[in-house]
Tab-separated table of C-alpha atoms in Angstrom:
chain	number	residue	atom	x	y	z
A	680	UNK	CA	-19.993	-30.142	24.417
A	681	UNK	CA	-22.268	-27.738	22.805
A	682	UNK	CA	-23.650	-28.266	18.824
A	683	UNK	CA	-21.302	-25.266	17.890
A	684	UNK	CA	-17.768	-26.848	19.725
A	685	UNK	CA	-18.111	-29.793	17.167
A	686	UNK	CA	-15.787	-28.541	14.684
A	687	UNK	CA	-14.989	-26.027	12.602
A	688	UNK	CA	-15.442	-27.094	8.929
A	689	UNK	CA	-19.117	-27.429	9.295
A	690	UNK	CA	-19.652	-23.799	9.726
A	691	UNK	CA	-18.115	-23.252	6.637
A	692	UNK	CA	-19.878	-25.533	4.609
A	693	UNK	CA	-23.605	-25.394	5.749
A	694	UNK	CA	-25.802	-22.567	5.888
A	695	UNK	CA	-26.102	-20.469	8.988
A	696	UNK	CA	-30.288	-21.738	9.282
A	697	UNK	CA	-29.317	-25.384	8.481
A	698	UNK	CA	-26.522	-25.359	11.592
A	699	UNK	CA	-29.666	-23.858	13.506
A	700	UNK	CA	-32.187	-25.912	12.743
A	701	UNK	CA	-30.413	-29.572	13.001
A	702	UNK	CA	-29.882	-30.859	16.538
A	703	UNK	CA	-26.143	-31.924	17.152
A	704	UNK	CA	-25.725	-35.263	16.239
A	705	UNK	CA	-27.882	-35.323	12.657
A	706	UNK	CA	-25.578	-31.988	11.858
A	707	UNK	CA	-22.220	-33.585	12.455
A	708	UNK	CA	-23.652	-36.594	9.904
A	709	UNK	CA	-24.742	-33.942	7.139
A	710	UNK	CA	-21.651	-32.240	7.598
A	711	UNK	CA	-18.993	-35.199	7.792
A	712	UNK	CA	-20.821	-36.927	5.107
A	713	UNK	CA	-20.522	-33.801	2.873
A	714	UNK	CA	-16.998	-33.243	3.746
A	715	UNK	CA	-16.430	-36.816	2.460
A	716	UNK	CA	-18.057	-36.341	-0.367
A	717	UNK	CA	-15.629	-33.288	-1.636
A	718	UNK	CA	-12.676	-34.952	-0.314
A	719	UNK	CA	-13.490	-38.067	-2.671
A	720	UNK	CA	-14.303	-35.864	-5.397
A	721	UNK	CA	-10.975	-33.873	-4.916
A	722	UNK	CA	-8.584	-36.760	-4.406
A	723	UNK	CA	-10.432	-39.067	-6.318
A	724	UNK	CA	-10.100	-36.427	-9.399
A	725	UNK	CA	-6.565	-35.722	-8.701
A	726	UNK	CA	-5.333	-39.229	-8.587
A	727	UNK	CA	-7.492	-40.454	-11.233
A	728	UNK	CA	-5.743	-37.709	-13.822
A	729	UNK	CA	-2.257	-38.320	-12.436
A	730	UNK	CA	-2.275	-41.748	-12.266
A	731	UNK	CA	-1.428	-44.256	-15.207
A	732	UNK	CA	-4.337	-46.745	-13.769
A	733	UNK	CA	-5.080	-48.307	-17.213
A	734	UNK	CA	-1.181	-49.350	-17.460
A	735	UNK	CA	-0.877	-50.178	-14.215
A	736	UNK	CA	-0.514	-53.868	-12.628
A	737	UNK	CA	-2.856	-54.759	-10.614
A	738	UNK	CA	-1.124	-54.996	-7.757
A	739	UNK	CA	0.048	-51.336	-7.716
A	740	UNK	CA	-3.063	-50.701	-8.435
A	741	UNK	CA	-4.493	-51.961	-5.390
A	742	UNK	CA	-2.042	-50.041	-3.393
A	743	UNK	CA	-3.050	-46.640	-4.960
A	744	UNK	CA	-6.573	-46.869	-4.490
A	745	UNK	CA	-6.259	-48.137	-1.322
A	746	UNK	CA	-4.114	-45.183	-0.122
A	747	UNK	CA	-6.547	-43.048	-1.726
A	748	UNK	CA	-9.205	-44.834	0.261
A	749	UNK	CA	-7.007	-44.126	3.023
A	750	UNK	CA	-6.359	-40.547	2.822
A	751	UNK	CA	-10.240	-39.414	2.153
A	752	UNK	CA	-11.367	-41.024	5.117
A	753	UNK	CA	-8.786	-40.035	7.419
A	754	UNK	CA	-10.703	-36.663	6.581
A	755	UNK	CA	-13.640	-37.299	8.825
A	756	UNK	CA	-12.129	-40.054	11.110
A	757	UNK	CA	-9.440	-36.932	12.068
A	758	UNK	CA	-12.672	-34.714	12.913
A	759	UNK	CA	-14.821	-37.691	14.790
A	760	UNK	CA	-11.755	-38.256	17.105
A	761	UNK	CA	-10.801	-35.048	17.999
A	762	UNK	CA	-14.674	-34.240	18.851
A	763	UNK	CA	-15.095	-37.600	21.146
A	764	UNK	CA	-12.105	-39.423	22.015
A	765	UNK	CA	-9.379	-38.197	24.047
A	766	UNK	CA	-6.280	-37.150	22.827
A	767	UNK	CA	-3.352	-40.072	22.323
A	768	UNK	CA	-0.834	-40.472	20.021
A	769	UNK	CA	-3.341	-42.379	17.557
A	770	UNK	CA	-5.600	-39.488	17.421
A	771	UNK	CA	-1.901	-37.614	16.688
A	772	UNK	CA	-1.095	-39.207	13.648
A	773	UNK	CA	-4.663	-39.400	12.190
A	774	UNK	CA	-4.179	-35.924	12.543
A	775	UNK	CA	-1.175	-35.440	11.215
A	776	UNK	CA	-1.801	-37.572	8.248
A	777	UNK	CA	-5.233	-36.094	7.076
A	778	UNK	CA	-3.853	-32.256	7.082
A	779	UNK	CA	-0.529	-33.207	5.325
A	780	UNK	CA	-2.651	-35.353	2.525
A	781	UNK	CA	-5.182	-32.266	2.485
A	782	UNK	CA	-2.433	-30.142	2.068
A	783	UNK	CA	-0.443	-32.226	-0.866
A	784	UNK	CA	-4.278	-32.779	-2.524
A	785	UNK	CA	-5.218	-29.512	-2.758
A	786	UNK	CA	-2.014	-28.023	-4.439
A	787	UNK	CA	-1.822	-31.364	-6.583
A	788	UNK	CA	-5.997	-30.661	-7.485
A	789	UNK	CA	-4.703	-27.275	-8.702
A	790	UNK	CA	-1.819	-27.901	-11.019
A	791	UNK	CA	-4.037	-30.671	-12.114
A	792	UNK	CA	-6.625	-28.292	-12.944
A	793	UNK	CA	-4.567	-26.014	-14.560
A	794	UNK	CA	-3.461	-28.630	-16.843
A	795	UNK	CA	-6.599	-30.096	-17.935
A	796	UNK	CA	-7.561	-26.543	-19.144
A	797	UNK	CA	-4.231	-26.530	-20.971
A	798	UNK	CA	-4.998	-29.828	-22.646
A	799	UNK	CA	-8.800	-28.433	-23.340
A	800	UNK	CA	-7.810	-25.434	-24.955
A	801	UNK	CA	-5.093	-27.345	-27.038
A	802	UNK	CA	-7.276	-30.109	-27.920
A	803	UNK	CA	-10.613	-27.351	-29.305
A	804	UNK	CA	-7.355	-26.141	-31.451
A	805	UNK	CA	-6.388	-28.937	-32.698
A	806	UNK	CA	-9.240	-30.205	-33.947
A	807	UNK	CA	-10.131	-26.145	-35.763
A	808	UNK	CA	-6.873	-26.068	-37.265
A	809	UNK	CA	-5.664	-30.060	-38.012
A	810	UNK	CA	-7.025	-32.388	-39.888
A	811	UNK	CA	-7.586	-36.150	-38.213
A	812	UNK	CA	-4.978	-37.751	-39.761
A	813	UNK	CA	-2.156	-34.974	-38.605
A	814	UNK	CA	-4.142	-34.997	-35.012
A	815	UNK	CA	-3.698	-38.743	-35.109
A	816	UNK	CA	-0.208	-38.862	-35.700
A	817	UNK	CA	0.412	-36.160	-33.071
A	818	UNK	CA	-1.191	-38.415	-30.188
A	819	UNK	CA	2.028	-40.673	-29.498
A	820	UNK	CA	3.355	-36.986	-28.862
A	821	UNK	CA	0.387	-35.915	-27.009
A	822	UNK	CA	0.520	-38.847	-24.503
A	823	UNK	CA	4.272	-38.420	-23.285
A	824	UNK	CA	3.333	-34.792	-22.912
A	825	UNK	CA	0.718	-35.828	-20.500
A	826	UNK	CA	3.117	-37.922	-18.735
A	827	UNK	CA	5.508	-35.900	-18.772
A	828	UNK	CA	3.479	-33.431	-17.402
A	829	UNK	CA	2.083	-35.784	-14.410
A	830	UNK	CA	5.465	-36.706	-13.468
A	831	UNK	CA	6.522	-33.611	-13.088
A	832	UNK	CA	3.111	-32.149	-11.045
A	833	UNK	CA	4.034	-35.264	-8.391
A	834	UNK	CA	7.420	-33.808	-8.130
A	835	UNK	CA	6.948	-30.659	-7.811
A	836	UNK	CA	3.608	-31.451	-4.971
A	837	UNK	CA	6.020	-33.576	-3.105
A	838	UNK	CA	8.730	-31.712	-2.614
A	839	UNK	CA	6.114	-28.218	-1.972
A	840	UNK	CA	4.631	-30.125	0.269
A	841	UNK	CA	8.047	-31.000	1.988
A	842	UNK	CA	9.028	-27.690	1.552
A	843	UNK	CA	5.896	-26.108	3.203
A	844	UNK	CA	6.151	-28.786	6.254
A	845	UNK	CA	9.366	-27.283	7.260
A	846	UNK	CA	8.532	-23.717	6.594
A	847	UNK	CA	5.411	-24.028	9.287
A	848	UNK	CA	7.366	-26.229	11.856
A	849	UNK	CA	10.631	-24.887	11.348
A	850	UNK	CA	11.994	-21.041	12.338
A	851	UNK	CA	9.874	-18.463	13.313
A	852	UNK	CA	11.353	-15.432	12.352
A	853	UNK	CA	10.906	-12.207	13.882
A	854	UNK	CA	9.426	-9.581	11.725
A	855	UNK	CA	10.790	-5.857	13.292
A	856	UNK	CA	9.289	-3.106	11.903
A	857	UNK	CA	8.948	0.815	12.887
A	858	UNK	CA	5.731	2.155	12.211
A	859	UNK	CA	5.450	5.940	12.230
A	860	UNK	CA	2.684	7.743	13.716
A	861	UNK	CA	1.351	11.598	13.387
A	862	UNK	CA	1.717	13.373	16.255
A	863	UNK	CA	3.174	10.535	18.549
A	864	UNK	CA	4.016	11.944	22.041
A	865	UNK	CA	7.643	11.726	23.043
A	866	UNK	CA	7.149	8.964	26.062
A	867	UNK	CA	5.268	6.714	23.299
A	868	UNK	CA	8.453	7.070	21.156
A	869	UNK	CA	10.381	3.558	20.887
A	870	UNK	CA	7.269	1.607	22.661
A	871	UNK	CA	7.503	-1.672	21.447
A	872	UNK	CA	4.486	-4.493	20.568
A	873	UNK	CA	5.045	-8.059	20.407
A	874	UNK	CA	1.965	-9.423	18.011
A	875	UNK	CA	1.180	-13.079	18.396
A	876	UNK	CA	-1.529	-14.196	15.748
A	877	UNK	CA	-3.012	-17.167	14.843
A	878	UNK	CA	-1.714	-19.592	16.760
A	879	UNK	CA	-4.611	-21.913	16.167
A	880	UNK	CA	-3.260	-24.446	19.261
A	881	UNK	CA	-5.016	-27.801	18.640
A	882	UNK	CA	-4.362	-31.075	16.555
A	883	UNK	CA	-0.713	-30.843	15.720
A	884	UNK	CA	0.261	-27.503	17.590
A	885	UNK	CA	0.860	-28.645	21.023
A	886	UNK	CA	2.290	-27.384	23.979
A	887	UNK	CA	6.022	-27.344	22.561
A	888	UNK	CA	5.587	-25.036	20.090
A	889	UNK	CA	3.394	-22.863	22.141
A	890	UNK	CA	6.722	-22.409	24.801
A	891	UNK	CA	8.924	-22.085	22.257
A	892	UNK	CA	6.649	-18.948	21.048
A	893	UNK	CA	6.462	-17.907	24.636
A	894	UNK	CA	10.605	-17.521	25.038
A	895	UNK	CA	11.167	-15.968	21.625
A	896	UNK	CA	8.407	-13.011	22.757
A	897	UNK	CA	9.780	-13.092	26.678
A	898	UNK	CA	13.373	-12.650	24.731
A	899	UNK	CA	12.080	-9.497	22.979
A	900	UNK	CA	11.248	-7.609	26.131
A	901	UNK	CA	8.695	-5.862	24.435
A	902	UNK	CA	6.779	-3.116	26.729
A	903	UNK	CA	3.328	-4.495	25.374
A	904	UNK	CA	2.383	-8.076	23.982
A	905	UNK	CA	-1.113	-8.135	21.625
A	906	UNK	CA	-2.704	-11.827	20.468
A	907	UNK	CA	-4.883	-11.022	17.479
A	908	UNK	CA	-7.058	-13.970	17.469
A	909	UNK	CA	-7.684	-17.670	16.789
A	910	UNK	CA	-5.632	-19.270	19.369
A	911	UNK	CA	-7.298	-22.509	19.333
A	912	UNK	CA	-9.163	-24.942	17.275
A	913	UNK	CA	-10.758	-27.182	19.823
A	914	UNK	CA	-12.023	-26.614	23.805
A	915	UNK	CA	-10.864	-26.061	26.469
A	916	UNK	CA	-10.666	-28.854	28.080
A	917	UNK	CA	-8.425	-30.799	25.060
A	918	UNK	CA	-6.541	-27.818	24.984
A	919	UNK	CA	-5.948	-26.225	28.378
A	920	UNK	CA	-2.492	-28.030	29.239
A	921	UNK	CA	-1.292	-26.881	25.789
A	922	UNK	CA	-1.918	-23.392	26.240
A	923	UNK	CA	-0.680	-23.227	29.589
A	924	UNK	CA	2.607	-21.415	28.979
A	925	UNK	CA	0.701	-18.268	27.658
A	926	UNK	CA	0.647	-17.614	31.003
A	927	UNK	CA	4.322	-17.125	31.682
A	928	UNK	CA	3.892	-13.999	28.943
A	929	UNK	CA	6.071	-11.448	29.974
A	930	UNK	CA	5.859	-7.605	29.512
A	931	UNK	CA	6.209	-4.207	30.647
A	932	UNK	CA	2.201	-3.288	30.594
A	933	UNK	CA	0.338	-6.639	29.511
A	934	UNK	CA	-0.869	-9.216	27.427
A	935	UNK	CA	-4.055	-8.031	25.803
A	936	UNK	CA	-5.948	-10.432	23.820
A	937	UNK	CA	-9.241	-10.110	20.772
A	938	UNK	CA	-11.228	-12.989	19.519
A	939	UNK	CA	-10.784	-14.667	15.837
A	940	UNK	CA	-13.450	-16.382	14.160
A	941	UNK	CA	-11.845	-19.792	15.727
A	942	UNK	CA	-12.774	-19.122	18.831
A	943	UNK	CA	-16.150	-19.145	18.103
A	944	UNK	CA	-15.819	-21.993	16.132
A	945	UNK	CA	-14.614	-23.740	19.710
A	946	UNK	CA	-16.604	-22.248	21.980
A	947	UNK	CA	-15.777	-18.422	22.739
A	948	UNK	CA	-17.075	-17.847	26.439
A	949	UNK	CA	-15.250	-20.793	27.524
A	950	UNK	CA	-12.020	-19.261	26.084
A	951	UNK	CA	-12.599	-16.036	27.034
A	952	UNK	CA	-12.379	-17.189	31.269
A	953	UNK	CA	-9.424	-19.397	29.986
A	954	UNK	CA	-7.367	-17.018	28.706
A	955	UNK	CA	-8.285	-14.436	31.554
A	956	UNK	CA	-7.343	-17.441	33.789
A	957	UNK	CA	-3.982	-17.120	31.662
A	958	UNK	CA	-3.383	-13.457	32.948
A	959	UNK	CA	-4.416	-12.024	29.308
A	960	UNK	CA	-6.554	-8.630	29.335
A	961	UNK	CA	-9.401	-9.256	27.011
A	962	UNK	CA	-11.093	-6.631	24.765
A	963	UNK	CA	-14.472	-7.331	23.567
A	964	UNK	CA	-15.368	-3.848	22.246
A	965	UNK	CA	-13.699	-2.166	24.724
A	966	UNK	CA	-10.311	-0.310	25.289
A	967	UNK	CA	-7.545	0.126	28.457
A	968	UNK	CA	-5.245	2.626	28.316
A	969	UNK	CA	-1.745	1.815	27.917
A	970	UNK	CA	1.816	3.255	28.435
A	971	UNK	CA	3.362	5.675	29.851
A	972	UNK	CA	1.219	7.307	32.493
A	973	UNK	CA	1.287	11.351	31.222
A	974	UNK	CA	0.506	9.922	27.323
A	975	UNK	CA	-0.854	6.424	27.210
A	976	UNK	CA	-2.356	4.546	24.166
A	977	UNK	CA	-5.714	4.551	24.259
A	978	UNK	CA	-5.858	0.783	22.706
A	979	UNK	CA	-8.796	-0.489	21.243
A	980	UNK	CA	-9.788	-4.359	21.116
A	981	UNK	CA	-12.902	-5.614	18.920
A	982	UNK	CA	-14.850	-9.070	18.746
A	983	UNK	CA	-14.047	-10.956	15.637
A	984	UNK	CA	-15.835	-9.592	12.525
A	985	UNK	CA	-18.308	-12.299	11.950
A	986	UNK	CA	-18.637	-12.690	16.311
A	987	UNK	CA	-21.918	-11.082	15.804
A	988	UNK	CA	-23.357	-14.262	13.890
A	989	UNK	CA	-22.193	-16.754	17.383
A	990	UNK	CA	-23.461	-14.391	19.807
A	991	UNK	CA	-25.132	-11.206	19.185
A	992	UNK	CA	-23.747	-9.171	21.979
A	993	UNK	CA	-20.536	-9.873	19.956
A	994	UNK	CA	-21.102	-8.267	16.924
A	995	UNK	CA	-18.001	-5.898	16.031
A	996	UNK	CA	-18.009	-2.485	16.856
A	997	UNK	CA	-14.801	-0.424	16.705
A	998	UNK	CA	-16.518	2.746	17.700
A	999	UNK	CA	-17.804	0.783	21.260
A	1000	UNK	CA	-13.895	0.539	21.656
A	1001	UNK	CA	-13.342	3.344	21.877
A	1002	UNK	CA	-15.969	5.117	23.993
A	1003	UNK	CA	-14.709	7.479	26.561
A	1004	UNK	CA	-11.203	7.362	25.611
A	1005	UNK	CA	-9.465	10.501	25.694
A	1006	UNK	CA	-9.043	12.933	23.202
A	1007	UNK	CA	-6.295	13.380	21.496
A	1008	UNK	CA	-4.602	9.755	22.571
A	1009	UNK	CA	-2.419	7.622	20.269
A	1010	UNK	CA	-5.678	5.188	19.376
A	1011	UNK	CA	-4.362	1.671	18.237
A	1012	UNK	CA	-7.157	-1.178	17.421
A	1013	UNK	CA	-6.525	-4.845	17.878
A	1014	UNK	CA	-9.120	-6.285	15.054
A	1015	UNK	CA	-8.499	-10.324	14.016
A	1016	UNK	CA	-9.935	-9.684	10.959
A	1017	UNK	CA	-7.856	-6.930	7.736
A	1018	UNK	CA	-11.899	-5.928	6.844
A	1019	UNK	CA	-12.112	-4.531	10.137
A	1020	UNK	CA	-10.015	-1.263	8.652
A	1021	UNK	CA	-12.864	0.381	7.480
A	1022	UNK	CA	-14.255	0.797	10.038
A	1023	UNK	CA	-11.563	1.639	12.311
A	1024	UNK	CA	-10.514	4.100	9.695
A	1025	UNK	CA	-13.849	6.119	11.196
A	1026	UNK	CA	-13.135	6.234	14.328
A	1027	UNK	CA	-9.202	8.142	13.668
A	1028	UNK	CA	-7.203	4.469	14.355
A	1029	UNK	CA	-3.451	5.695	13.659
A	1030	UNK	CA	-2.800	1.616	14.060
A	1031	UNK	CA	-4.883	-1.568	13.496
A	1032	UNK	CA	-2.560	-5.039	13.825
A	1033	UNK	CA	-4.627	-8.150	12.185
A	1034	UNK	CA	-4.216	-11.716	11.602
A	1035	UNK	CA	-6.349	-14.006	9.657
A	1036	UNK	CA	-4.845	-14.144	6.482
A	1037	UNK	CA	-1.617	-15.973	7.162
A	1038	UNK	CA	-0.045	-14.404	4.305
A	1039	UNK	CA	-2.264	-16.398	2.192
A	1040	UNK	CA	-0.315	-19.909	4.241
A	1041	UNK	CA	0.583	-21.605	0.941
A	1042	UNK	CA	-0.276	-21.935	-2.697
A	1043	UNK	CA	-2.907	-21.900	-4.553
A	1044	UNK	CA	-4.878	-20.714	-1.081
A	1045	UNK	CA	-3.115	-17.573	-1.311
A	1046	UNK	CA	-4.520	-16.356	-4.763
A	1047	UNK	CA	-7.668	-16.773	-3.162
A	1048	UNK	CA	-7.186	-14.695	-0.098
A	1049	UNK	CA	-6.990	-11.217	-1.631
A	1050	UNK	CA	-10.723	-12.139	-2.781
A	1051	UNK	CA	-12.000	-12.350	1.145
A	1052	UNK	CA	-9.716	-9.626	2.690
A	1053	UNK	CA	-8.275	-6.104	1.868
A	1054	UNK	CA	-4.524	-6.996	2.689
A	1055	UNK	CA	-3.074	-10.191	3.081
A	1056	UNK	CA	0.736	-9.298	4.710
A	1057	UNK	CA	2.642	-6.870	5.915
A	1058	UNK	CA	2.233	-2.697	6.455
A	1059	UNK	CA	-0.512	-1.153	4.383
A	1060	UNK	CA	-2.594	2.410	5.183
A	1061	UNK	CA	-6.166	3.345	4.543
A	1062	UNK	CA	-7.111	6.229	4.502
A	1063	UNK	CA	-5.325	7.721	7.866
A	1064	UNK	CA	-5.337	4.287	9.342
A	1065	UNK	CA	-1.792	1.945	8.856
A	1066	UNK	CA	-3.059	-1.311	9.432
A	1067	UNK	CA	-0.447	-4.554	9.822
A	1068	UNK	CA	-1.581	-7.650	8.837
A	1069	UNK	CA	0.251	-10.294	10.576
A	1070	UNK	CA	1.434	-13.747	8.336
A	1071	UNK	CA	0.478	-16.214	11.742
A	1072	UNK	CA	2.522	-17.531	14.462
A	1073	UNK	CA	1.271	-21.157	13.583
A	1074	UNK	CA	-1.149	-22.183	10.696
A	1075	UNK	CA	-4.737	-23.581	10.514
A	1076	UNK	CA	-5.194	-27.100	9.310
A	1077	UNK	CA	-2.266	-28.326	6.641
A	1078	UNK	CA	1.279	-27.854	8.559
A	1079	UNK	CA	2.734	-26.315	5.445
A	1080	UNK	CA	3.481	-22.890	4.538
A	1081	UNK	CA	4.506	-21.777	0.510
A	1082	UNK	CA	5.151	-17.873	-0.392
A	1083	UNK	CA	4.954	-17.346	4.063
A	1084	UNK	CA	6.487	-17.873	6.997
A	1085	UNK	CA	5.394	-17.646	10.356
A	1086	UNK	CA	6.231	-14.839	12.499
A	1087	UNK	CA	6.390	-12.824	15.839
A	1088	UNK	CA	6.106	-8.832	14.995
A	1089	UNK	CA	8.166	-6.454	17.120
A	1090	UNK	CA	6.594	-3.405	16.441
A	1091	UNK	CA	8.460	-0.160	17.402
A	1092	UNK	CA	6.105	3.336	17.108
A	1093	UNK	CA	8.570	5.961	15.883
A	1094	UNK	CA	7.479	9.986	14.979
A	1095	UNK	CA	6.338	10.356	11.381
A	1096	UNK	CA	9.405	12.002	9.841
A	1097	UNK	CA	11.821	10.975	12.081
């Protein structure tokens, strides 16, 4: 396994010339020992301010920081086994349990955050406006507040957290929307796209769920099926039997697949042959021409936006894609990434259908999301260029989904004004 199939978190956390310069072994240490490091300081934060450990017995006490204990280093253990052991149904539930604690942590780290600066602000008031004795005989009040207050964060974390579990594993609904487009020629009216996006097959999305995406796209009968990126987090060989029903994808004119930052994260060229092996068509900067024979789509596929960074002959470039295609021809872009729309927007795109986002996947990630990305869900235009941003088809790391659900988009192209 090369240095850059061991995981995905540590090219998000380490510099691009660190991850170059450390040989495999000493940067999986740096970055599993910082990744430990925040999770403790997250968890440890969170429980420490929810927690009533001065009141506790000792007993309980015991328990909590044991489960604490528990939960951080699942964290790495989670990332060690999936890199070197095979997969079992230990390596399952370590799994399992480190992205659902990650998941419950991080929204509980937020409302705890949120409340701290609540009691800061109050507290800087207090002490311009009251004198000492008033602000001493408000403290009884103060302290039930606070409990009150942590009571009610655990409440509402556990049952988001339940919540969000069933909204990622549960239905995927089907998202049908007409999209109208200038000039579209009559044969091209009614073509229908099935968009599959972020899938992210690995830990705890097996081969299951992968069918049961499979028959709800085969059920649509769409004429064309796209997959906008990050299939996988893991290789191929942990991950082949799980994607093996992409191959019984069934349209009209194709599967045609683009890259995600994931990919690369997992080792791209191996991917690439596997999912060629699968019967996909694979754009890497490059376009086919699709449809009806007398007025196809000229459809565009481009490399992950940051692909360029992995492998240099990579690097992004919608106006590659679409080199030599005809004039005049319906041009649609498959891009993982919403940024891409600026550049697509250039090259007279009527269409671009993205991933990445997931709809912002659940709270508080989602405020964050418009930050990194243009759009986050849903239909949007730029300039002359409509771009969809698709909410995922699975999710990436936590199995829980808040403010989203996960989707398969039937997209019909219809005559503007019609």
């Amino acid at each position: 396994m090369s240095p850059r199939d061991k995981g995905s978190f540590d090219r998000l956390l380490l510099p691009d010339i660190l991850l170059w310069l450390m040989p495999g072994l000493k940067r999986l240490i740096i970055f599993l020992s910082v990744f430990t490091a925040i999770l403790a300081l997250a968890y440890g934060y969170t429980a420490y301010r929810l927690l009533p450990f001065s009141t506790m017995a000792n007993s309980l006490k015991i328990v909590a920081i044991t489960a604490i204990v528990f939960c951080i280093l699942l964290g790495p253990l989670s990332q060690i086994i999936r890199i070197y052991y095979e997969e079992s149904p230990l390596s399952d539930a370590v799994a399992w349990i480190a992205y659902v604690s990650f998941g419950f942590f991080s929204m509980a780290l937020f409302f705890v955050i949120v409340r701290d600066i609540g009691l800061g602000v109050y507290d800087i008031a207090s002490s311009a406006l009251l004198s000492s004795s008033r602000i001493a005989d408000l403290a009884a009040e103060r302290l039930h507040w606070i409990n009150t207050l942590n009571v009610s964060i655990l409440a509402v974390t556990v049952g988001l957290t339940v919540y969000g579990f069933f909204m990622s594993r549960g239905k995927i609904r089907i998202h049908r929307l007409a999209v109208p487009i200038e000039n579209l020629p009559a044969d091209l009216k009614g073509f229908t796209i099935a968009q599959i996006s972020d899938l992210h097959v690995g830990p705890t999305i097996k081969e299951g769920f992968v069918r049961r995406v499979v028959e709800m796209v085969n059920d649509l009968a769409p004429d064309m099926i796209a997959v906008t990126g990050d299939l996988v987090d893991g290789s191929v060989p942990r991950l082949r039997k799980h994607v093996a029903p992409l191959a019984d994808l069934n349209s009209r004119y194709g599967t045609f697949y683009v890259t995600g930052n994931h990919e690369y994260y997992s080792g791209a060229l191996p991917w690439i042959g596997e999912v060629k092996r699968l019967g996909m068509t694979v754009l890497l900067n490059e376009h086919r021409m699709v449809g009806p024979a007398a007025s196809p789509i000229a459809l565009g596929g481009i490399t992950d936006y940051t692909a360029g960074g992995f492998i240099a002959s990579h690097r992004s470039d919608p106006e590659k894609a679409f080199q030599g295609s005809p004039e005049g021809a319906v041009r649609i872009l498959l891009a993982h990434q919403p940024k891409s729309v600026f550049a697509a927007a250039k090259e007279g795109v009527a269409l671009q259908l993205s991933g990445h986002t997931h709809g912002g996947q659940y709270f508080p990630g989602n405020l964050f999301v418009p930050l990194q990305q243009p759009f986050v869900k849903g239909l949007h235009r730029f300039e002359n260029t409509q771009i969809f941003v698709h909410t995922g088809t699975g999710y990436w790391g936590p199995p829980i989904r808040v403010g989203t659900s996960a989707e398969i988009a039937l997209i019909r192209l219809v005559a503007a004004g019609d």
